[in-house]
C-alpha cells in the first residue's frame, strides 16, 4: 500500500463505526505525519494488536495530508520567513547560506536575531517545516 493509499484508508476508517487499527498502522502513520511529539506513544504499540484510537489517528491523518501536500522536496525556505512544524514549533529564518557542500539555514525560535543563531542543513529544515506562517 502506498503512503497516499494508507492515509486515505485511515481517513475513511476514522469515520466508520468500527475504528480500530493495528499498531503497525499507527507506527507508519506516525512517520508519515512527521513524528509529532504529542503522539510519541503511538509509535510504541504492539505491531499486530488492534487499538481503538480515533482521535489520535484523525490527528495523524491531518498532519500526513498536510505533509503530502507540500511540494516535492519540501517548502522553499527563504530568509525573512517563518515556518512551523507538526509540533507547533516555530522558526524564524534569518539566512540561507552555502556551507561546505550544501546549504545551511540560520534561524531562531524568536524573531530576535542572535549573534550565532542555531543552524540546520537546508534539506533537514525542509523536512522539518510543515507550513509557512504569514509574518
mmCIF file of C-alpha atoms in Angstrom:
data_model
loop_
_atom_site.group_PDB
_atom_site.id
_atom_site.type_symbol
_atom_site.label_atom_id
_atom_site.label_comp_id
_atom_site.label_asym_id
_atom_site.label_seq_id
_atom_site.Cartn_x
_atom_site.Cartn_y
_atom_site.Cartn_z
ATOM 1 C CA UNK A 1 0.000 0.000 0.000
ATOM 2 C CA UNK A 2 1.395 3.396 -0.970
ATOM 3 C CA UNK A 3 1.653 6.231 1.526
ATOM 4 C CA UNK A 4 -1.279 8.081 -0.048
ATOM 5 C CA UNK A 5 -3.422 4.924 -0.084
ATOM 6 C CA UNK A 6 -2.679 4.349 3.615
ATOM 7 C CA UNK A 7 -3.594 7.937 4.518
ATOM 8 C CA UNK A 8 -6.856 7.683 2.554
ATOM 9 C CA UNK A 9 -7.647 4.308 4.147
ATOM 10 C CA UNK A 10 -7.072 5.636 7.670
ATOM 11 C CA UNK A 11 -9.123 8.748 6.921
ATOM 12 C CA UNK A 12 -12.098 6.617 5.807
ATOM 13 C CA UNK A 13 -11.663 4.184 8.679
ATOM 14 C CA UNK A 14 -11.737 7.033 11.229
ATOM 15 C CA UNK A 15 -15.234 7.890 10.001
ATOM 16 C CA UNK A 16 -16.538 4.338 10.422
ATOM 17 C CA UNK A 17 -18.215 2.847 13.482
ATOM 18 C CA UNK A 18 -15.560 0.165 13.962
ATOM 19 C CA UNK A 19 -12.498 2.397 14.102
ATOM 20 C CA UNK A 20 -9.647 0.039 15.002
ATOM 21 C CA UNK A 21 -6.114 -0.043 13.675
ATOM 22 C CA UNK A 22 -3.133 -2.336 14.063
ATOM 23 C CA UNK A 23 -0.146 -0.986 15.949
ATOM 24 C CA UNK A 24 1.992 -1.111 12.806
ATOM 25 C CA UNK A 25 -0.532 1.125 11.007
ATOM 26 C CA UNK A 26 -0.237 3.693 13.799
ATOM 27 C CA UNK A 27 3.546 3.468 13.591
ATOM 28 C CA UNK A 28 3.589 4.082 9.842
ATOM 29 C CA UNK A 29 1.099 6.958 10.113
ATOM 30 C CA UNK A 30 3.223 8.455 12.902
ATOM 31 C CA UNK A 31 6.173 8.502 10.474
ATOM 32 C CA UNK A 32 4.063 9.977 7.642
ATOM 33 C CA UNK A 33 2.734 12.657 9.998
ATOM 34 C CA UNK A 34 6.273 13.841 10.792
ATOM 35 C CA UNK A 35 6.608 12.231 14.251
ATOM 36 C CA UNK A 36 4.558 14.696 16.319
ATOM 37 C CA UNK A 37 5.716 14.618 19.958
ATOM 38 C CA UNK A 38 2.154 14.568 21.257
ATOM 39 C CA UNK A 39 1.645 11.139 19.658
ATOM 40 C CA UNK A 40 5.016 9.571 20.504
ATOM 41 C CA UNK A 41 3.255 6.771 22.432
ATOM 42 C CA UNK A 42 1.535 5.757 19.196
ATOM 43 C CA UNK A 43 4.872 4.616 17.788
ATOM 44 C CA UNK A 44 5.403 2.196 20.693
ATOM 45 C CA UNK A 45 2.320 -0.005 20.168
ATOM 46 C CA UNK A 46 2.392 -3.772 19.593
ATOM 47 C CA UNK A 47 2.534 -4.211 15.777
ATOM 48 C CA UNK A 48 -0.287 -6.748 15.247
ATOM 49 C CA UNK A 49 -2.548 -5.795 18.140
ATOM 50 C CA UNK A 50 -5.729 -3.822 17.410
ATOM 51 C CA UNK A 51 -6.236 -0.412 19.001
ATOM 52 C CA UNK A 52 -9.211 1.914 19.033
ATOM 53 C CA UNK A 53 -7.767 5.444 18.941
ATOM 54 C CA UNK A 54 -9.951 7.525 16.654
ATOM 55 C CA UNK A 55 -8.848 10.999 17.837
ATOM 56 C CA UNK A 56 -5.150 10.177 17.654
ATOM 57 C CA UNK A 57 -5.458 8.671 14.165
ATOM 58 C CA UNK A 58 -7.515 11.636 12.925
ATOM 59 C CA UNK A 59 -4.734 13.977 14.056
ATOM 60 C CA UNK A 60 -2.072 11.841 12.349
ATOM 61 C CA UNK A 61 -4.158 11.762 9.150
ATOM 62 C CA UNK A 62 -4.459 15.572 9.256
ATOM 63 C CA UNK A 63 -0.692 16.036 9.608
ATOM 64 C CA UNK A 64 0.048 13.393 6.966
ATOM 65 C CA UNK A 65 -2.301 15.108 4.474
ATOM 66 C CA UNK A 66 -0.523 18.421 5.101
ATOM 67 C CA UNK A 67 2.913 16.842 4.685
ATOM 68 C CA UNK A 68 1.874 15.098 1.452
ATOM 69 C CA UNK A 69 0.530 18.422 0.114
ATOM 70 C CA UNK A 70 3.946 20.068 0.416
ATOM 71 C CA UNK A 71 5.825 20.498 -2.845
ATOM 72 C CA UNK A 72 8.171 17.664 -3.794
ATOM 73 C CA UNK A 73 11.453 18.314 -1.987
ATOM 74 C CA UNK A 74 9.773 20.384 0.733
ATOM 75 C CA UNK A 75 8.885 24.034 1.027
ATOM 76 C CA UNK A 76 11.004 26.799 -0.490
ATOM 77 C CA UNK A 77 12.915 28.119 2.501
ATOM 78 C CA UNK A 78 13.773 31.812 2.309
ATOM 79 C CA UNK A 79 15.335 34.355 4.658
ATOM 80 C CA UNK A 80 12.849 36.605 6.414
ATOM 81 C CA UNK A 81 10.130 33.965 6.516
ATOM 82 C CA UNK A 82 8.632 31.982 9.395
ATOM 83 C CA UNK A 83 7.923 28.227 9.421
ATOM 84 C CA UNK A 84 6.122 25.794 11.755
ATOM 85 C CA UNK A 85 6.337 22.020 12.174
ATOM 86 C CA UNK A 86 3.839 19.348 13.282
ATOM 87 C CA UNK A 87 4.596 20.050 16.940
ATOM 88 C CA UNK A 88 3.749 23.740 16.624
ATOM 89 C CA UNK A 89 7.401 24.771 16.967
ATOM 90 C CA UNK A 90 8.156 27.985 15.073
ATOM 91 C CA UNK A 91 11.434 29.011 13.444
ATOM 92 C CA UNK A 92 12.322 32.441 12.081
ATOM 93 C CA UNK A 93 14.782 32.165 9.178
ATOM 94 C CA UNK A 94 17.484 34.829 9.016
ATOM 95 C CA UNK A 95 19.691 33.452 6.246
ATOM 96 C CA UNK A 96 20.202 30.543 3.874
ATOM 97 C CA UNK A 97 23.918 30.311 3.124
ATOM 98 C CA UNK A 98 26.238 27.913 1.324
ATOM 99 C CA UNK A 99 28.397 25.907 3.669
ATOM 100 C CA UNK A 100 30.864 23.254 2.509
ATOM 101 C CA UNK A 101 28.974 21.062 0.029
ATOM 102 C CA UNK A 102 25.425 22.017 0.998
ATOM 103 C CA UNK A 103 23.257 24.907 2.150
ATOM 104 C CA UNK A 104 22.629 25.869 5.765
ATOM 105 C CA UNK A 105 19.684 27.687 7.332
ATOM 106 C CA UNK A 106 20.396 30.167 10.137
ATOM 107 C CA UNK A 107 17.296 30.522 12.309
ATOM 108 C CA UNK A 108 15.968 31.259 15.785
ATOM 109 C CA UNK A 109 12.800 30.367 17.668
ATOM 110 C CA UNK A 110 12.135 34.063 18.330
ATOM 111 C CA UNK A 111 12.099 36.996 15.894
ATOM 112 C CA UNK A 112 15.221 38.477 17.522
ATOM 113 C CA UNK A 113 18.385 37.620 15.669
ATOM 114 C CA UNK A 114 21.235 36.447 17.879
ATOM 115 C CA UNK A 115 24.947 36.699 17.127
ATOM 116 C CA UNK A 116 25.226 32.981 16.455
ATOM 117 C CA UNK A 117 21.784 31.500 15.950
ATOM 118 C CA UNK A 118 21.109 27.793 15.537
ATOM 119 C CA UNK A 119 21.840 26.295 12.136
ATOM 120 C CA UNK A 120 20.329 23.360 10.276
ATOM 121 C CA UNK A 121 21.129 21.802 6.914
ATOM 122 C CA UNK A 122 18.659 23.043 4.313
ATOM 123 C CA UNK A 123 17.487 19.515 3.456
ATOM 124 C CA UNK A 124 16.734 18.783 7.127
ATOM 125 C CA UNK A 125 14.952 22.115 7.559
ATOM 126 C CA UNK A 126 12.770 21.361 4.510
ATOM 127 C CA UNK A 127 11.842 18.004 6.008
ATOM 128 C CA UNK A 128 11.077 19.674 9.363
ATOM 129 C CA UNK A 129 8.897 22.514 8.017
ATOM 130 C CA UNK A 130 5.227 21.673 7.658
ATOM 131 C CA UNK A 131 3.951 25.095 6.667
ATOM 132 C CA UNK A 132 4.967 28.696 6.185
ATOM 133 C CA UNK A 133 3.384 31.243 8.511
ATOM 134 C CA UNK A 134 2.473 34.749 7.480
ATOM 135 C CA UNK A 135 4.942 37.079 9.211
#
